[in-house]
mmCIF file of C-alpha atoms in Angstrom:
data_model
loop_
_atom_site.group_PDB
_atom_site.id
_atom_site.type_symbol
_atom_site.label_atom_id
_atom_site.label_comp_id
_atom_site.label_asym_id
_atom_site.label_seq_id
_atom_site.Cartn_x
_atom_site.Cartn_y
_atom_site.Cartn_z
ATOM 1 C CA MET A 1 -21.805 9.447 -135.890
ATOM 2 C CA ARG A 2 -23.785 11.764 -133.648
ATOM 3 C CA THR A 3 -21.603 14.098 -131.625
ATOM 4 C CA ARG A 4 -22.686 16.607 -129.005
ATOM 5 C CA PRO A 5 -20.664 18.886 -126.731
ATOM 6 C CA TYR A 6 -19.746 17.383 -123.375
ATOM 7 C CA VAL A 7 -21.898 19.874 -121.476
ATOM 8 C CA THR A 8 -24.962 17.888 -122.566
ATOM 9 C CA THR A 9 -23.760 14.640 -121.016
ATOM 10 C CA SER A 10 -23.155 13.417 -117.452
ATOM 11 C CA PRO A 11 -21.310 10.567 -115.724
ATOM 12 C CA THR A 12 -24.683 8.908 -115.040
ATOM 13 C CA ARG A 13 -25.616 8.940 -118.702
ATOM 14 C CA LEU A 14 -22.191 7.636 -119.738
ATOM 15 C CA ALA A 15 -22.401 4.817 -117.186
ATOM 16 C CA ALA A 16 -25.823 3.870 -118.576
ATOM 17 C CA ALA A 17 -24.324 3.792 -122.080
ATOM 18 C CA LEU A 18 -21.415 1.623 -120.905
ATOM 19 C CA LEU A 19 -23.742 -0.837 -119.188
ATOM 20 C CA ASP A 20 -25.863 -1.086 -122.358
ATOM 21 C CA VAL A 21 -22.803 -1.795 -124.530
ATOM 22 C CA ALA A 22 -21.509 -4.370 -122.028
ATOM 23 C CA ALA A 23 -24.880 -6.128 -121.741
ATOM 24 C CA ARG A 24 -25.083 -6.435 -125.521
ATOM 25 C CA ASN A 25 -21.499 -7.230 -126.500
ATOM 26 C CA GLY A 26 -19.554 -7.956 -123.316
ATOM 27 C CA LEU A 27 -17.466 -5.728 -121.089
ATOM 28 C CA ASP A 28 -14.456 -5.990 -123.443
ATOM 29 C CA ALA A 29 -16.476 -4.108 -126.049
ATOM 30 C CA ALA A 30 -17.013 -1.134 -123.710
ATOM 31 C CA SER A 31 -14.184 1.058 -124.994
ATOM 32 C CA VAL A 32 -14.226 4.845 -124.647
ATOM 33 C CA ARG A 33 -15.036 5.060 -128.357
ATOM 34 C CA GLU A 34 -17.980 2.652 -128.121
ATOM 35 C CA VAL A 35 -19.374 4.347 -125.030
ATOM 36 C CA ALA A 36 -19.137 7.759 -126.713
ATOM 37 C CA ASN A 37 -20.914 6.346 -129.743
ATOM 38 C CA GLU A 38 -23.643 4.708 -127.641
ATOM 39 C CA ALA A 39 -24.231 7.910 -125.672
ATOM 40 C CA GLY A 40 -24.165 10.043 -128.847
ATOM 41 C CA VAL A 41 -21.313 12.239 -127.617
ATOM 42 C CA SER A 42 -17.706 12.853 -128.644
ATOM 43 C CA ILE A 43 -14.763 10.869 -127.295
ATOM 44 C CA GLY A 44 -13.568 14.131 -125.720
ATOM 45 C CA ALA A 45 -16.839 14.422 -123.812
ATOM 46 C CA VAL A 46 -16.277 10.986 -122.275
ATOM 47 C CA GLN A 47 -12.675 11.868 -121.438
ATOM 48 C CA HIS A 48 -13.832 15.120 -119.837
ATOM 49 C CA HIS A 49 -15.788 13.107 -117.239
ATOM 50 C CA PHE A 50 -13.487 10.075 -117.125
ATOM 51 C CA PRO A 51 -9.819 10.881 -117.842
ATOM 52 C CA THR A 52 -9.028 7.125 -117.921
ATOM 53 C CA LYS A 53 -10.915 4.008 -118.967
ATOM 54 C CA ASP A 54 -10.370 2.589 -115.468
ATOM 55 C CA GLU A 55 -12.255 5.519 -113.944
ATOM 56 C CA MET A 56 -15.110 4.977 -116.398
ATOM 57 C CA LEU A 57 -15.266 1.277 -115.492
ATOM 58 C CA ALA A 58 -15.134 1.930 -111.737
ATOM 59 C CA TYR A 59 -17.895 4.538 -111.899
ATOM 60 C CA SER A 60 -20.093 2.248 -114.013
ATOM 61 C CA PHE A 61 -19.512 -0.753 -111.736
ATOM 62 C CA ARG A 62 -20.434 1.364 -108.698
ATOM 63 C CA THR A 63 -23.594 2.567 -110.480
ATOM 64 C CA LEU A 64 -24.657 -0.984 -111.311
ATOM 65 C CA SER A 65 -23.814 -2.345 -107.843
ATOM 66 C CA ASP A 66 -25.760 0.474 -106.167
ATOM 67 C CA ARG A 67 -28.778 -0.208 -108.362
ATOM 68 C CA VAL A 68 -28.810 -3.898 -107.397
ATOM 69 C CA LEU A 69 -28.144 -3.095 -103.709
ATOM 70 C CA ASN A 70 -31.013 -0.595 -103.651
ATOM 71 C CA ARG A 71 -33.443 -3.168 -104.993
ATOM 72 C CA LEU A 72 -32.230 -5.722 -102.454
ATOM 73 C CA THR A 73 -32.421 -3.433 -99.435
ATOM 74 C CA ASN A 74 -35.808 -2.017 -100.457
ATOM 75 C CA VAL A 75 -37.469 -5.433 -100.286
ATOM 76 C CA ASP A 76 -40.313 -5.270 -97.758
ATOM 77 C CA PRO A 77 -39.333 -7.340 -94.733
ATOM 78 C CA ASP A 78 -41.886 -10.090 -94.111
ATOM 79 C CA ILE A 79 -42.614 -11.712 -90.740
ATOM 80 C CA ASP A 80 -41.536 -14.937 -92.400
ATOM 81 C CA PRO A 81 -37.708 -14.885 -92.826
ATOM 82 C CA ALA A 82 -37.953 -17.366 -95.728
ATOM 83 C CA ARG A 83 -40.119 -14.946 -97.694
ATOM 84 C CA THR A 84 -37.847 -11.987 -96.909
ATOM 85 C CA LEU A 85 -34.725 -13.872 -98.012
ATOM 86 C CA PHE A 86 -36.349 -15.239 -101.158
ATOM 87 C CA SER A 87 -37.623 -11.791 -102.216
ATOM 88 C CA ALA A 88 -34.228 -10.199 -101.621
ATOM 89 C CA LEU A 89 -32.054 -12.849 -103.269
ATOM 90 C CA SER A 90 -34.316 -13.333 -106.273
ATOM 91 C CA GLN A 91 -33.196 -9.793 -107.206
ATOM 92 C CA LEU A 92 -29.829 -11.376 -108.088
ATOM 93 C CA LEU A 93 -31.222 -14.073 -110.410
ATOM 94 C CA PRO A 94 -31.834 -13.626 -114.171
ATOM 95 C CA LEU A 95 -35.625 -13.971 -113.792
ATOM 96 C CA ASP A 96 -36.403 -11.292 -116.378
ATOM 97 C CA GLU A 97 -34.546 -9.598 -119.216
ATOM 98 C CA GLU A 98 -33.303 -6.673 -117.092
ATOM 99 C CA ARG A 99 -31.857 -8.928 -114.411
ATOM 100 C CA GLY A 100 -30.405 -11.175 -117.149
ATOM 101 C CA SER A 101 -28.414 -8.216 -118.495
ATOM 102 C CA GLU A 102 -27.396 -7.249 -114.972
ATOM 103 C CA VAL A 103 -26.102 -10.739 -114.171
ATOM 104 C CA HIS A 104 -24.070 -10.756 -117.380
ATOM 105 C CA VAL A 105 -22.436 -7.377 -116.672
ATOM 106 C CA MET A 106 -22.072 -7.879 -112.883
ATOM 107 C CA SER A 107 -20.314 -11.219 -113.495
ATOM 108 C CA ALA A 108 -18.046 -9.649 -116.121
ATOM 109 C CA PHE A 109 -17.043 -6.962 -113.608
ATOM 110 C CA ALA A 110 -16.474 -9.645 -110.942
ATOM 111 C CA VAL A 111 -14.089 -11.470 -113.276
ATOM 112 C CA ARG A 112 -12.274 -8.240 -114.080
ATOM 113 C CA ALA A 113 -12.045 -7.514 -110.336
ATOM 114 C CA VAL A 114 -9.728 -10.549 -110.035
ATOM 115 C CA THR A 115 -6.977 -8.469 -111.660
ATOM 116 C CA SER A 116 -8.137 -4.934 -110.707
ATOM 117 C CA PRO A 117 -7.786 -3.749 -107.081
ATOM 118 C CA THR A 118 -10.161 -0.811 -107.741
ATOM 119 C CA LEU A 119 -12.959 -3.045 -109.053
ATOM 120 C CA SER A 120 -12.228 -5.618 -106.339
ATOM 121 C CA ALA A 121 -12.783 -2.987 -103.635
ATOM 122 C CA ILE A 122 -16.183 -2.095 -105.133
ATOM 123 C CA ARG A 123 -17.168 -5.773 -105.382
ATOM 124 C CA THR A 124 -16.024 -6.487 -101.827
ATOM 125 C CA ALA A 125 -18.031 -3.579 -100.389
ATOM 126 C CA THR A 126 -21.163 -4.739 -102.243
ATOM 127 C CA LEU A 127 -20.853 -8.400 -101.211
ATOM 128 C CA PHE A 128 -20.126 -7.373 -97.633
ATOM 129 C CA THR A 129 -23.232 -5.171 -97.450
ATOM 130 C CA ILE A 130 -25.462 -7.917 -98.847
ATOM 131 C CA ARG A 131 -23.924 -10.591 -96.605
ATOM 132 C CA THR A 132 -24.443 -8.425 -93.534
ATOM 133 C CA GLY A 133 -28.091 -7.819 -94.432
ATOM 134 C CA ILE A 134 -28.716 -11.544 -94.908
ATOM 135 C CA ALA A 135 -26.897 -12.369 -91.660
ATOM 136 C CA ARG A 136 -29.145 -9.916 -89.805
ATOM 137 C CA VAL A 137 -32.256 -11.789 -90.988
ATOM 138 C CA LEU A 138 -30.695 -15.135 -90.034
ATOM 139 C CA ILE A 139 -29.632 -13.899 -86.581
ATOM 140 C CA ARG A 140 -33.180 -12.642 -85.906
ATOM 141 C CA ALA A 141 -34.539 -16.013 -87.020
ATOM 142 C CA GLY A 142 -32.193 -17.794 -84.599
ATOM 143 C CA THR A 143 -30.335 -19.729 -87.302
ATOM 144 C CA PRO A 144 -27.120 -21.534 -86.286
ATOM 145 C CA ASP A 145 -23.840 -20.136 -87.740
ATOM 146 C CA PRO A 146 -25.642 -17.179 -89.366
ATOM 147 C CA GLU A 147 -22.508 -15.525 -90.838
ATOM 148 C CA THR A 148 -21.454 -18.631 -92.772
ATOM 149 C CA ARG A 149 -24.979 -19.378 -93.885
ATOM 150 C CA ALA A 150 -25.392 -15.781 -95.075
ATOM 151 C CA ALA A 151 -22.280 -16.176 -97.229
ATOM 152 C CA LEU A 152 -23.619 -19.489 -98.544
ATOM 153 C CA LEU A 153 -26.951 -17.969 -99.526
ATOM 154 C CA LEU A 154 -25.260 -15.088 -101.322
ATOM 155 C CA SER A 155 -22.735 -17.277 -103.147
ATOM 156 C CA THR A 156 -25.471 -19.726 -104.136
ATOM 157 C CA ALA A 157 -27.492 -16.892 -105.671
ATOM 158 C CA ASN A 158 -24.414 -15.502 -107.470
ATOM 159 C CA GLY A 159 -23.414 -18.981 -108.674
ATOM 160 C CA LEU A 160 -26.925 -19.902 -109.844
ATOM 161 C CA ALA A 161 -27.159 -16.535 -111.608
ATOM 162 C CA LEU A 162 -23.979 -17.010 -113.646
ATOM 163 C CA ASP A 163 -24.649 -20.710 -114.299
ATOM 164 C CA ALA A 164 -28.147 -19.800 -115.550
ATOM 165 C CA ALA A 165 -26.936 -16.895 -117.682
ATOM 166 C CA ALA A 166 -24.315 -19.073 -119.398
ATOM 167 C CA SER A 167 -26.505 -22.222 -119.636
ATOM 168 C CA PRO A 168 -30.132 -21.066 -119.791
ATOM 169 C CA GLU A 169 -31.384 -24.460 -120.977
ATOM 170 C CA LEU A 170 -30.035 -26.111 -117.781
ATOM 171 C CA TYR A 171 -31.668 -23.494 -115.546
ATOM 172 C CA PRO A 172 -35.116 -22.365 -116.760
ATOM 173 C CA ARG A 173 -36.743 -19.678 -114.596
ATOM 174 C CA GLU A 174 -39.072 -22.060 -112.700
ATOM 175 C CA TYR A 175 -36.039 -24.187 -111.874
ATOM 176 C CA LEU A 176 -34.133 -21.158 -110.557
ATOM 177 C CA THR A 177 -36.943 -20.095 -108.227
ATOM 178 C CA HIS A 178 -37.400 -23.698 -107.039
ATOM 179 C CA ALA A 179 -33.658 -23.958 -106.348
ATOM 180 C CA LEU A 180 -33.521 -20.624 -104.490
ATOM 181 C CA HIS A 181 -36.527 -21.641 -102.353
ATOM 182 C CA ALA A 182 -34.798 -24.926 -101.526
ATOM 183 C CA GLN A 183 -31.558 -23.169 -100.531
ATOM 184 C CA VAL A 184 -33.428 -20.682 -98.311
ATOM 185 C CA GLN A 185 -35.165 -23.603 -96.557
ATOM 186 C CA LEU A 186 -31.855 -25.443 -96.048
ATOM 187 C CA VAL A 187 -30.168 -22.354 -94.636
ATOM 188 C CA LEU A 188 -33.065 -21.691 -92.223
ATOM 189 C CA ASP A 189 -32.880 -25.264 -90.926
ATOM 190 C CA GLY A 190 -32.561 -25.258 -87.130
ATOM 191 C CA ALA A 191 -33.856 -21.672 -86.836
ATOM 192 C CA ASP A 192 -36.151 -20.822 -83.872
ATOM 193 C CA ALA A 193 -38.925 -19.724 -86.171
ATOM 194 C CA HIS A 194 -39.011 -23.111 -87.922
ATOM 195 C CA MET B 1 10.035 -12.115 -130.748
ATOM 196 C CA ARG B 2 10.761 -15.834 -130.860
ATOM 197 C CA THR B 3 9.236 -17.514 -133.888
ATOM 198 C CA ARG B 4 9.288 -21.198 -134.798
ATOM 199 C CA PRO B 5 7.667 -23.095 -137.674
ATOM 200 C CA TYR B 6 4.196 -24.423 -136.961
ATOM 201 C CA VAL B 7 5.311 -28.035 -137.185
ATOM 202 C CA THR B 8 6.859 -27.633 -133.728
ATOM 203 C CA THR B 9 3.614 -26.641 -132.041
ATOM 204 C CA SER B 10 0.319 -28.379 -131.290
ATOM 205 C CA PRO B 11 -3.222 -27.388 -130.322
ATOM 206 C CA THR B 12 -2.515 -28.595 -126.767
ATOM 207 C CA ARG B 13 0.492 -26.361 -126.425
ATOM 208 C CA LEU B 14 -1.366 -23.362 -127.868
ATOM 209 C CA ALA B 15 -4.273 -23.945 -125.472
ATOM 210 C CA ALA B 16 -1.799 -24.014 -122.572
ATOM 211 C CA ALA B 17 -0.326 -20.722 -123.805
ATOM 212 C CA LEU B 18 -3.806 -19.163 -124.088
ATOM 213 C CA LEU B 19 -4.761 -20.264 -120.574
ATOM 214 C CA ASP B 20 -1.509 -18.790 -119.194
ATOM 215 C CA VAL B 21 -2.127 -15.438 -120.916
ATOM 216 C CA ALA B 22 -5.755 -15.389 -119.698
ATOM 217 C CA ALA B 23 -4.808 -16.273 -116.104
ATOM 218 C CA ARG B 24 -2.283 -13.431 -116.043
ATOM 219 C CA ASN B 25 -4.071 -10.657 -117.949
ATOM 220 C CA GLY B 26 -7.674 -11.761 -118.477
ATOM 221 C CA LEU B 27 -9.357 -13.539 -121.350
ATOM 222 C CA ASP B 28 -9.641 -10.308 -123.390
ATOM 223 C CA ALA B 29 -5.842 -10.267 -123.607
ATOM 224 C CA ALA B 30 -5.743 -13.705 -125.252
ATOM 225 C CA SER B 31 -5.485 -12.537 -128.869
ATOM 226 C CA VAL B 32 -3.951 -14.719 -131.588
ATOM 227 C CA ARG B 33 -0.873 -12.462 -131.486
ATOM 228 C CA GLU B 34 -0.458 -12.790 -127.706
ATOM 229 C CA VAL B 35 -0.957 -16.562 -127.775
ATOM 230 C CA ALA B 36 1.620 -16.916 -130.564
ATOM 231 C CA ASN B 37 4.043 -14.787 -128.568
ATOM 232 C CA GLU B 38 3.441 -16.766 -125.360
ATOM 233 C CA ALA B 39 3.935 -20.085 -127.165
ATOM 234 C CA GLY B 40 7.000 -18.772 -129.005
ATOM 235 C CA VAL B 41 5.554 -19.475 -132.455
ATOM 236 C CA SER B 42 4.436 -17.364 -135.407
ATOM 237 C CA ILE B 43 0.911 -16.040 -135.838
ATOM 238 C CA GLY B 44 0.684 -18.260 -138.911
ATOM 239 C CA ALA B 45 1.408 -21.310 -136.751
ATOM 240 C CA VAL B 46 -1.541 -20.474 -134.505
ATOM 241 C CA GLN B 47 -3.780 -19.878 -137.525
ATOM 242 C CA HIS B 48 -2.699 -23.208 -139.000
ATOM 243 C CA HIS B 49 -4.247 -25.010 -136.018
ATOM 244 C CA PHE B 50 -7.047 -22.511 -135.327
ATOM 245 C CA PRO B 51 -8.296 -20.711 -138.444
ATOM 246 C CA THR B 52 -10.439 -18.426 -136.239
ATOM 247 C CA LYS B 53 -10.073 -16.955 -132.759
ATOM 248 C CA ASP B 54 -13.403 -18.567 -131.812
ATOM 249 C CA GLU B 55 -11.980 -22.010 -132.572
ATOM 250 C CA MET B 56 -8.928 -21.256 -130.441
ATOM 251 C CA LEU B 57 -11.166 -20.137 -127.556
ATOM 252 C CA ALA B 58 -13.464 -23.157 -127.829
ATOM 253 C CA TYR B 59 -10.563 -25.636 -127.884
ATOM 254 C CA SER B 60 -8.937 -23.927 -124.889
ATOM 255 C CA PHE B 61 -12.183 -23.843 -122.896
ATOM 256 C CA ARG B 62 -12.719 -27.552 -123.600
ATOM 257 C CA THR B 63 -9.138 -28.302 -122.489
ATOM 258 C CA LEU B 64 -9.596 -26.404 -119.223
ATOM 259 C CA SER B 65 -13.057 -27.869 -118.531
ATOM 260 C CA ASP B 66 -11.770 -31.412 -119.154
ATOM 261 C CA ARG B 67 -8.863 -30.858 -116.767
ATOM 262 C CA VAL B 68 -11.198 -29.740 -113.978
ATOM 263 C CA LEU B 69 -13.702 -32.529 -114.735
ATOM 264 C CA ASN B 70 -10.940 -35.127 -114.611
ATOM 265 C CA ARG B 71 -9.820 -33.973 -111.185
ATOM 266 C CA LEU B 72 -13.407 -34.014 -109.955
ATOM 267 C CA THR B 73 -14.274 -37.457 -111.257
ATOM 268 C CA ASN B 74 -10.986 -38.981 -110.081
ATOM 269 C CA VAL B 75 -11.710 -38.174 -106.442
ATOM 270 C CA ASP B 76 -11.701 -41.437 -104.457
ATOM 271 C CA PRO B 77 -15.262 -42.168 -103.369
ATOM 272 C CA ASP B 78 -15.482 -42.432 -99.593
ATOM 273 C CA ILE B 79 -18.091 -44.417 -97.630
ATOM 274 C CA ASP B 80 -19.058 -41.066 -96.142
ATOM 275 C CA PRO B 81 -20.966 -39.028 -98.774
ATOM 276 C CA ALA B 82 -19.995 -35.769 -97.014
ATOM 277 C CA ARG B 83 -16.301 -36.536 -97.481
ATOM 278 C CA THR B 84 -16.780 -37.553 -101.134
ATOM 279 C CA LEU B 85 -18.718 -34.370 -101.932
ATOM 280 C CA PHE B 86 -16.287 -32.129 -100.076
ATOM 281 C CA SER B 87 -13.256 -33.630 -101.834
ATOM 282 C CA ALA B 88 -14.877 -33.332 -105.250
ATOM 283 C CA LEU B 89 -16.234 -29.791 -104.897
ATOM 284 C CA SER B 90 -13.130 -28.376 -103.250
ATOM 285 C CA GLN B 91 -11.513 -28.945 -106.671
ATOM 286 C CA LEU B 92 -13.595 -25.969 -107.855
ATOM 287 C CA LEU B 93 -12.462 -23.555 -105.131
ATOM 288 C CA PRO B 94 -9.369 -21.299 -105.321
ATOM 289 C CA LEU B 95 -7.596 -23.165 -102.482
ATOM 290 C CA ASP B 96 -4.171 -22.949 -104.131
ATOM 291 C CA GLU B 97 -2.552 -20.850 -106.830
ATOM 292 C CA GLU B 98 -3.353 -23.294 -109.658
ATOM 293 C CA ARG B 99 -7.037 -23.466 -108.774
ATOM 294 C CA GLY B 100 -7.056 -19.688 -108.304
ATOM 295 C CA SER B 101 -5.941 -19.247 -111.933
ATOM 296 C CA GLU B 102 -8.452 -21.851 -113.060
ATOM 297 C CA VAL B 103 -11.344 -20.098 -111.302
ATOM 298 C CA HIS B 104 -10.363 -16.800 -112.912
ATOM 299 C CA VAL B 105 -10.221 -18.252 -116.437
ATOM 300 C CA MET B 106 -13.228 -20.605 -116.030
ATOM 301 C CA SER B 107 -15.371 -17.685 -114.814
ATOM 302 C CA ALA B 108 -14.179 -15.506 -117.690
ATOM 303 C CA PHE B 109 -15.210 -18.231 -120.154
ATOM 304 C CA ALA B 110 -18.579 -18.593 -118.353
ATOM 305 C CA VAL B 111 -19.222 -14.862 -118.795
ATOM 306 C CA ARG B 112 -18.238 -15.046 -122.458
ATOM 307 C CA ALA B 113 -20.566 -18.048 -122.853
ATOM 308 C CA VAL B 114 -23.499 -15.705 -122.174
ATOM 309 C CA THR B 115 -23.036 -14.274 -125.680
ATOM 310 C CA SER B 116 -21.376 -17.281 -127.418
ATOM 311 C CA PRO B 117 -23.474 -20.378 -128.253
ATOM 312 C CA THR B 118 -20.310 -22.453 -128.852
ATOM 313 C CA LEU B 119 -18.837 -21.658 -125.430
ATOM 314 C CA SER B 120 -22.268 -22.030 -123.818
ATOM 315 C CA ALA B 121 -22.562 -25.590 -125.183
ATOM 316 C CA ILE B 122 -19.179 -26.498 -123.653
ATOM 317 C CA ARG B 123 -20.136 -24.929 -120.309
ATOM 318 C CA THR B 124 -23.533 -26.650 -120.269
ATOM 319 C CA ALA B 125 -21.998 -30.087 -120.943
ATOM 320 C CA THR B 126 -19.478 -29.591 -118.117
ATOM 321 C CA LEU B 127 -22.037 -28.377 -115.574
ATOM 322 C CA PHE B 128 -24.400 -31.192 -116.540
ATOM 323 C CA THR B 129 -21.714 -33.847 -116.035
ATOM 324 C CA ILE B 130 -20.752 -32.469 -112.609
ATOM 325 C CA ARG B 131 -24.384 -32.065 -111.518
ATOM 326 C CA THR B 132 -25.160 -35.644 -112.534
ATOM 327 C CA GLY B 133 -22.172 -36.963 -110.581
ATOM 328 C CA ILE B 134 -23.207 -35.042 -107.454
ATOM 329 C CA ALA B 135 -26.824 -36.178 -107.830
ATOM 330 C CA ARG B 136 -25.646 -39.808 -107.969
ATOM 331 C CA VAL B 137 -23.911 -39.423 -104.586
ATOM 332 C CA LEU B 138 -27.007 -37.730 -103.112
ATOM 333 C CA ILE B 139 -29.381 -40.400 -104.477
ATOM 334 C CA ARG B 140 -27.211 -43.155 -102.939
ATOM 335 C CA ALA B 141 -27.229 -41.252 -99.637
ATOM 336 C CA GLY B 142 -31.042 -41.087 -99.730
ATOM 337 C CA THR B 143 -31.176 -37.274 -99.789
ATOM 338 C CA PRO B 144 -34.554 -35.640 -100.558
ATOM 339 C CA ASP B 145 -34.822 -33.779 -103.911
ATOM 340 C CA PRO B 146 -31.316 -34.890 -104.995
ATOM 341 C CA GLU B 147 -31.366 -33.186 -108.421
ATOM 342 C CA THR B 148 -32.112 -29.727 -107.015
ATOM 343 C CA ARG B 149 -29.669 -30.161 -104.170
ATOM 344 C CA ALA B 150 -26.964 -31.275 -106.616
ATOM 345 C CA ALA B 151 -27.490 -28.065 -108.597
ATOM 346 C CA LEU B 152 -27.344 -26.055 -105.359
ATOM 347 C CA LEU B 153 -24.057 -27.632 -104.299
ATOM 348 C CA LEU B 154 -22.496 -26.969 -107.702
ATOM 349 C CA SER B 155 -23.735 -23.378 -107.939
ATOM 350 C CA THR B 156 -22.616 -22.686 -104.376
ATOM 351 C CA ALA B 157 -19.108 -23.913 -105.203
ATOM 352 C CA ASN B 158 -19.041 -21.865 -108.436
ATOM 353 C CA GLY B 159 -20.397 -18.783 -106.647
ATOM 354 C CA LEU B 160 -18.004 -19.082 -103.699
ATOM 355 C CA ALA B 161 -15.132 -19.577 -106.145
ATOM 356 C CA LEU B 162 -15.811 -16.379 -108.097
ATOM 357 C CA ASP B 163 -16.688 -14.361 -104.985
ATOM 358 C CA ALA B 164 -13.406 -15.496 -103.372
ATOM 359 C CA ALA B 165 -11.323 -14.832 -106.496
ATOM 360 C CA ALA B 166 -12.690 -11.276 -106.798
ATOM 361 C CA SER B 167 -12.716 -10.529 -103.035
ATOM 362 C CA PRO B 168 -9.986 -12.655 -101.434
ATOM 363 C CA GLU B 169 -10.025 -10.662 -98.175
ATOM 364 C CA LEU B 170 -13.719 -11.568 -97.642
ATOM 365 C CA TYR B 171 -13.066 -15.267 -98.293
ATOM 366 C CA PRO B 172 -9.746 -16.538 -96.901
ATOM 367 C CA ARG B 173 -9.028 -20.213 -97.586
ATOM 368 C CA GLU B 174 -10.074 -21.473 -94.123
ATOM 369 C CA TYR B 175 -13.358 -19.636 -94.572
ATOM 370 C CA LEU B 176 -13.940 -21.242 -97.975
ATOM 371 C CA THR B 177 -13.408 -24.785 -96.678
ATOM 372 C CA HIS B 178 -15.605 -24.062 -93.637
ATOM 373 C CA ALA B 179 -18.359 -22.725 -95.909
ATOM 374 C CA LEU B 180 -18.140 -25.694 -98.306
ATOM 375 C CA HIS B 181 -18.318 -28.138 -95.352
ATOM 376 C CA ALA B 182 -21.381 -26.295 -94.045
ATOM 377 C CA GLN B 183 -23.118 -26.409 -97.446
ATOM 378 C CA VAL B 184 -22.400 -30.139 -97.842
ATOM 379 C CA GLN B 185 -23.923 -30.770 -94.389
ATOM 380 C CA LEU B 186 -27.013 -28.698 -95.235
ATOM 381 C CA VAL B 187 -27.514 -30.516 -98.532
ATOM 382 C CA LEU B 188 -27.170 -33.941 -96.871
ATOM 383 C CA ASP B 189 -29.813 -33.011 -94.303
ATOM 384 C CA GLY B 190 -32.531 -35.651 -94.219
ATOM 385 C CA ALA B 191 -30.340 -38.271 -95.932
ATOM 386 C CA ASP B 192 -30.663 -41.925 -94.798
ATOM 387 C CA ALA B 193 -27.002 -42.041 -93.853
ATOM 388 C CA HIS B 194 -27.393 -39.096 -91.469
#
């Protein structure tokens, strides 16, 4: 086993190692020992940055959530709200290998958030930020009941993502993009711009 | 620790014990030892019925999926497709404590299905059965693109369920039923009956 002193590692690098382990073998496999091994550092080096496993998980979940949020909020807004919403929400679907890994690990954290107040708070902040951004597009487009429809769009994307990750043969990529397009159209129904 | 000979237990009872452990402490906690302890039997008794942990997990996932499917398919069909769809899909939402536990454990199995072909096959069969049932209602109602819209309704319910379980303060029960009603109305848009 490769070991290096903790001065050569960082929380960012350890979070990346944790997310790699979790994508490959599930979040249960992401023990302090496995993360140390993956990052090529000693267990003590991990514990130096994260005194408890919970802190390591929270930091890693925040890192992953921020990465996804950044991609979503950096989508170029289009004059057409349908195109803006599709571009943003397709960031949440397993349309390539990277997003497939993300969906797997994000969903695993969401499940763990059911019994962890710390992880739940991170999840809630992320969902709330995304929902608010979607609602803003829907309000501008003049859509009825924009807050509810924003939640529906987000939950549809999250649901499709997990359903597709667990049952890829039921949800090939073309099917996922077709379904997301259809949901965006439904949600924009009754908007001024339509 | 209570121990009883394996003749007094059954796969059904062990599955119930596993689902209780998983609802309380997560699916990772559902080891053979914990399940034996919860059921009040010896580890050998569990291994008699389930030679491997994977077999125990698969049997338990099938038991849980069948329970949910039964509730869904036993919903009384109403003349109004919106009422039929709402009644069926609300079975998937955490609208009471029992369904809250179910959502937690079902989602945990879905995540594990990403890396387990056996669990994935069980998940796929369940989703396919539900999707087909929803599509039948939509076809009768004369809805455009009924197959896609059936998938959207199902994924929305699954997504809302996990989002609500992980972030209950963002999705109180009244909000969940309002959102499901709204999605059913959107999906039925353009139907003959509307």
